[in-house]
CSV table of C-alpha atoms in Angstrom, one decimal:
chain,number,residue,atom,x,y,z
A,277,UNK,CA,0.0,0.0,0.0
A,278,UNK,CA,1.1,3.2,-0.8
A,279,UNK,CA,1.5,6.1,1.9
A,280,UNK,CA,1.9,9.4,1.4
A,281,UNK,CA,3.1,12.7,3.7
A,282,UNK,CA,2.9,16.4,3.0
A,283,UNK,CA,6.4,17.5,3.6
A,284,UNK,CA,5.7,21.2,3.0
A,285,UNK,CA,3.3,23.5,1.3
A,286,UNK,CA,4.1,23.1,-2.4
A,287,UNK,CA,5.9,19.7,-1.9
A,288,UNK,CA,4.3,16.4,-1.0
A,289,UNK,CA,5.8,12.5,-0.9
A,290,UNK,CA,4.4,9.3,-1.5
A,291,UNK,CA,6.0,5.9,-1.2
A,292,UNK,CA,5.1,3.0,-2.7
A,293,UNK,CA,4.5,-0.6,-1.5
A,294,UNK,CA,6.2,-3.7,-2.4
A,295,UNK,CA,5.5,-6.3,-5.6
A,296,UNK,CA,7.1,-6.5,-8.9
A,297,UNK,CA,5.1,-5.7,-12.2
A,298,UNK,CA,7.1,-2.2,-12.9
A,299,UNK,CA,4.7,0.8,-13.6
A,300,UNK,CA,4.0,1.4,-9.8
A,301,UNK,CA,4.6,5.1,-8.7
A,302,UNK,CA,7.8,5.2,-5.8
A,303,UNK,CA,7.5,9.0,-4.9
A,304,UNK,CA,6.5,12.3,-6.1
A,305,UNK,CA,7.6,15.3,-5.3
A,306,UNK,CA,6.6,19.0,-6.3
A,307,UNK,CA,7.4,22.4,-6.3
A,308,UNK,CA,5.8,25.8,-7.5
A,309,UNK,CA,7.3,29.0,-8.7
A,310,UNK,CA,7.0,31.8,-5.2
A,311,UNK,CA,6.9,34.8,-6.9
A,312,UNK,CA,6.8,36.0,-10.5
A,313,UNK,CA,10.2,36.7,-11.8
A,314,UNK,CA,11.7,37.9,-15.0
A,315,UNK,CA,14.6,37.5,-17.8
A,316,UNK,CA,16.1,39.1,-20.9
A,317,UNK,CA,19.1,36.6,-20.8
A,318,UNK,CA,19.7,35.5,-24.0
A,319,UNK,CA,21.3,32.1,-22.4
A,320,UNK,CA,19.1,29.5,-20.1
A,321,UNK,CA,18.0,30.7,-16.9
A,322,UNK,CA,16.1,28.5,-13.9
A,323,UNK,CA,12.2,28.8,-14.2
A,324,UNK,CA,11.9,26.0,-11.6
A,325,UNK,CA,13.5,23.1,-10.3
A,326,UNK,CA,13.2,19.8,-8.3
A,327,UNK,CA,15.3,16.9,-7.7
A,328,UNK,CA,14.6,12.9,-6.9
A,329,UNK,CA,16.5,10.2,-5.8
A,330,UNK,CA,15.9,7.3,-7.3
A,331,UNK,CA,15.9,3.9,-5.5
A,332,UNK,CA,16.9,1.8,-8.2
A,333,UNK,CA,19.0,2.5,-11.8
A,334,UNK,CA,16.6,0.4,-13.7
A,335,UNK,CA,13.6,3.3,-12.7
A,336,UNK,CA,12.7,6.2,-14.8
A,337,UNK,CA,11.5,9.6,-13.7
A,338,UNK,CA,8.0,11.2,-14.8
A,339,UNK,CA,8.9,14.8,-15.1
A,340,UNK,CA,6.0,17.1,-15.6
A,341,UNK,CA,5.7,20.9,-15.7
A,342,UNK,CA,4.7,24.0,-17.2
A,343,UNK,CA,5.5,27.6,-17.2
A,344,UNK,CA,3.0,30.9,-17.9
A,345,UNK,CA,5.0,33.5,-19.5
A,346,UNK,CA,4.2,37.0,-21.1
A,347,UNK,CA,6.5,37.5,-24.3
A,348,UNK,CA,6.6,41.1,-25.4
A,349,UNK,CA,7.2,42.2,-29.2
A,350,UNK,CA,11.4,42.7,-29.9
A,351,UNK,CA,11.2,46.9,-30.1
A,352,UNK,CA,15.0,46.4,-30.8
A,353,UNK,CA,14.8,43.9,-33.3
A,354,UNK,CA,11.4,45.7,-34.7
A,355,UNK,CA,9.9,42.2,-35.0
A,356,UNK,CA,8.0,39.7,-32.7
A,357,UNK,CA,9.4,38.8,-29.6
A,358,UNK,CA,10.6,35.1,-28.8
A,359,UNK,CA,11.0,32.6,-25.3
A,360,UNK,CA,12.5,29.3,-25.9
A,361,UNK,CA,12.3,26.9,-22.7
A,362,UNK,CA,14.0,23.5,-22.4
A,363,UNK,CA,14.1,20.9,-19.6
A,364,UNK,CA,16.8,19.9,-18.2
A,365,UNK,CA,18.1,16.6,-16.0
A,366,UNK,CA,21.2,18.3,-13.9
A,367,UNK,CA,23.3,20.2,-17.0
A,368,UNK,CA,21.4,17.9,-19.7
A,369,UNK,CA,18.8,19.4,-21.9
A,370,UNK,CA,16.4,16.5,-22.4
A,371,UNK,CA,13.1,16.6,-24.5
A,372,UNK,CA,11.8,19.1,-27.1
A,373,UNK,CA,12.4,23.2,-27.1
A,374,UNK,CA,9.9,24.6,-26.7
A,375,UNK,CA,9.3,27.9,-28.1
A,376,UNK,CA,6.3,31.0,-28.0
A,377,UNK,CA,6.4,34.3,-30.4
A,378,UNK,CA,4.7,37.8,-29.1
A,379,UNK,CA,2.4,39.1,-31.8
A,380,UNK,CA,4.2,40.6,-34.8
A,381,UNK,CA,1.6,43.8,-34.6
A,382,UNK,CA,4.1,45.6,-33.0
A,383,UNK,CA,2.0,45.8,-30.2
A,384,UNK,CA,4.7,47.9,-27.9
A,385,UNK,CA,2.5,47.5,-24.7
A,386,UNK,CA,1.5,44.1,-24.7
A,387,UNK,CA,3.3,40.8,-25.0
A,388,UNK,CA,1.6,37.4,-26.1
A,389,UNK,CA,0.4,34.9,-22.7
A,390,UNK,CA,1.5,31.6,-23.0
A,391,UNK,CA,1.8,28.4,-21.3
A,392,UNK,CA,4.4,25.9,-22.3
A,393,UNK,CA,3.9,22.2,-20.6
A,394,UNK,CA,6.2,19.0,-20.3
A,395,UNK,CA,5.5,15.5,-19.8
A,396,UNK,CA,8.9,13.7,-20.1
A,397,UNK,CA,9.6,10.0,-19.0
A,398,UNK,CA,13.3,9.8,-18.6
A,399,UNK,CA,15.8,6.8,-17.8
A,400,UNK,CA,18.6,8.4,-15.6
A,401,UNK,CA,20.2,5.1,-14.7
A,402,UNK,CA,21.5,6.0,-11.6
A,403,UNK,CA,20.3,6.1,-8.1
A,404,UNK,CA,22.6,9.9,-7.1
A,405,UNK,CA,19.8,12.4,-6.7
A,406,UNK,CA,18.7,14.1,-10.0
A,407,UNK,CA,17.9,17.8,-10.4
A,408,UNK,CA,15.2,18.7,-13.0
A,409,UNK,CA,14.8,22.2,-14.2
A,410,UNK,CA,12.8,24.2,-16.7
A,411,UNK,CA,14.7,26.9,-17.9
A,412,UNK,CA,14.0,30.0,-20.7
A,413,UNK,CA,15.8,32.8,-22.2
A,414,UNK,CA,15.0,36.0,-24.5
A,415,UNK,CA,15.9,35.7,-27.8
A,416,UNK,CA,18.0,38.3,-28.6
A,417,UNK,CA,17.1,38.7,-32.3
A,418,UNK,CA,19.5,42.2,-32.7
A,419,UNK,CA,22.5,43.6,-31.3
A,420,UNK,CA,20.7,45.9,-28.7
A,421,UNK,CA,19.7,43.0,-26.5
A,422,UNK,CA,16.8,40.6,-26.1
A,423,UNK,CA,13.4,41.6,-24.6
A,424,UNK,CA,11.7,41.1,-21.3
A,425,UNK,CA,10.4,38.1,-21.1
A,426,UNK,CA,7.8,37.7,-17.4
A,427,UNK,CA,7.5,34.3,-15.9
A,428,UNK,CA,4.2,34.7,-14.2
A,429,UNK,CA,3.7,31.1,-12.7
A,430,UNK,CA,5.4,27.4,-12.8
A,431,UNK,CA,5.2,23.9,-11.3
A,432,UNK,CA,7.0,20.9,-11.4
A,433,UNK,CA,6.8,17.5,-10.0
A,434,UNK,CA,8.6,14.3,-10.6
A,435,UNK,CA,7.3,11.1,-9.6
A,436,UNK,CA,9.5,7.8,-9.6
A,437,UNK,CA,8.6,4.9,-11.7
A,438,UNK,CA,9.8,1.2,-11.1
C-alpha cells in the first residue's frame, strides 16, 4: 500500500509498496514557482527546479511541468518577440524546445500569454539524486539585447517509476 506525507506546502511525498510488475509510482515530489520573476538573458536561466533520488538504476522519472510567461514584441529587433524553454536533468537538456512568439503587430504595450507544458519519461540510470529544471531565455534577435520576457507562474513535479 502506498502512503503518502505532506512535507511542506508546495511539496508532498508518496512511497510505494512492495511487488514487482514495474509501472508502480515510488514517490513524487513538487514544487511551484513563489513569486513571478523575469529575464532578458539570452542564455538558459532557472524557471523551476526539483530533484529525486531514485531507488533503483533500472527506474525512470515522470517529469511534468509547465511555465506561464508573457513575451513582449522585440522593439529592438522591430519584429516579434521570442522565449525558448527547455528541460533539463542536472546540466542535460532532455526533451523538445519549446518555443512561444509575441504578436508581430508591433503591439509595444502588450506581449503574447502563454503556457508551455512538459511530460517527459526519462531513464537516468542512476540512483545519485537528479535535479530537474525548466529553464528559458529571451531571444536576442539584434545587437541591442533581447526583450523582457515575465514568468508569471510554474510547477514541477517528478514522480519515480519502477
Amino acid at each position: 500500500n502506498a502512503q503518502g506525507h505532506v512535507t511542506s506546502a508546495s511539496e508532498v511525498e508518496i512511497s510505494g509498496g512492495g511487488g514487482g510488475g514495474g509501472g508502480k509510482i515510488l514517490q513524487v515530489l513538487g514544487d511551484s514557482l513563489g513569486s513571478a520573476t523575469n529575464t532578458t538573458s539570452s542564455s538558459y536561466v532557472t524557471c523551476i527546479s526539483k530533484a529525486i533520488t531514485p531507488a533503483a538504476t533500472s527506474n525512470k522519472v515522470l517529469i511534468g511541468g509547465n511555465i506561464n510567461i508573457i513575451v513582449p514584441y522585440d522593439t529592438n529587433a522591430s519584429d516579434e518577440g521570442q522565449c525558448n524553454a527547455q528541460l533539463f536533468r542536472d546540466s542535460t537538456a532532455i526533451g523538445l524546445v519549446k518555443t512561444i512568439k509575441s504578436d508581430d503587430h508591433g503591439n509595444y504595450g502588450s506581449g503574447s500569454y502563454a503556457t508551455l507544458a512538459w511530460n517527459y519519461l526519462d531513464s537516468p540510470s542512476s540512483t545519485s539524486a537528479a535535479t530537474y529544471y525548466i529553464k528559458y531565455l529571451s531571444v536576442d534577435a539584434s545587437s541591442f539585447g533581447a526583450p523582457q520576457v515575465d514568468l508569471l507562474d510554474a510547477q514541477i513535479t517528478v514522480q519515480e517509476v519502477d
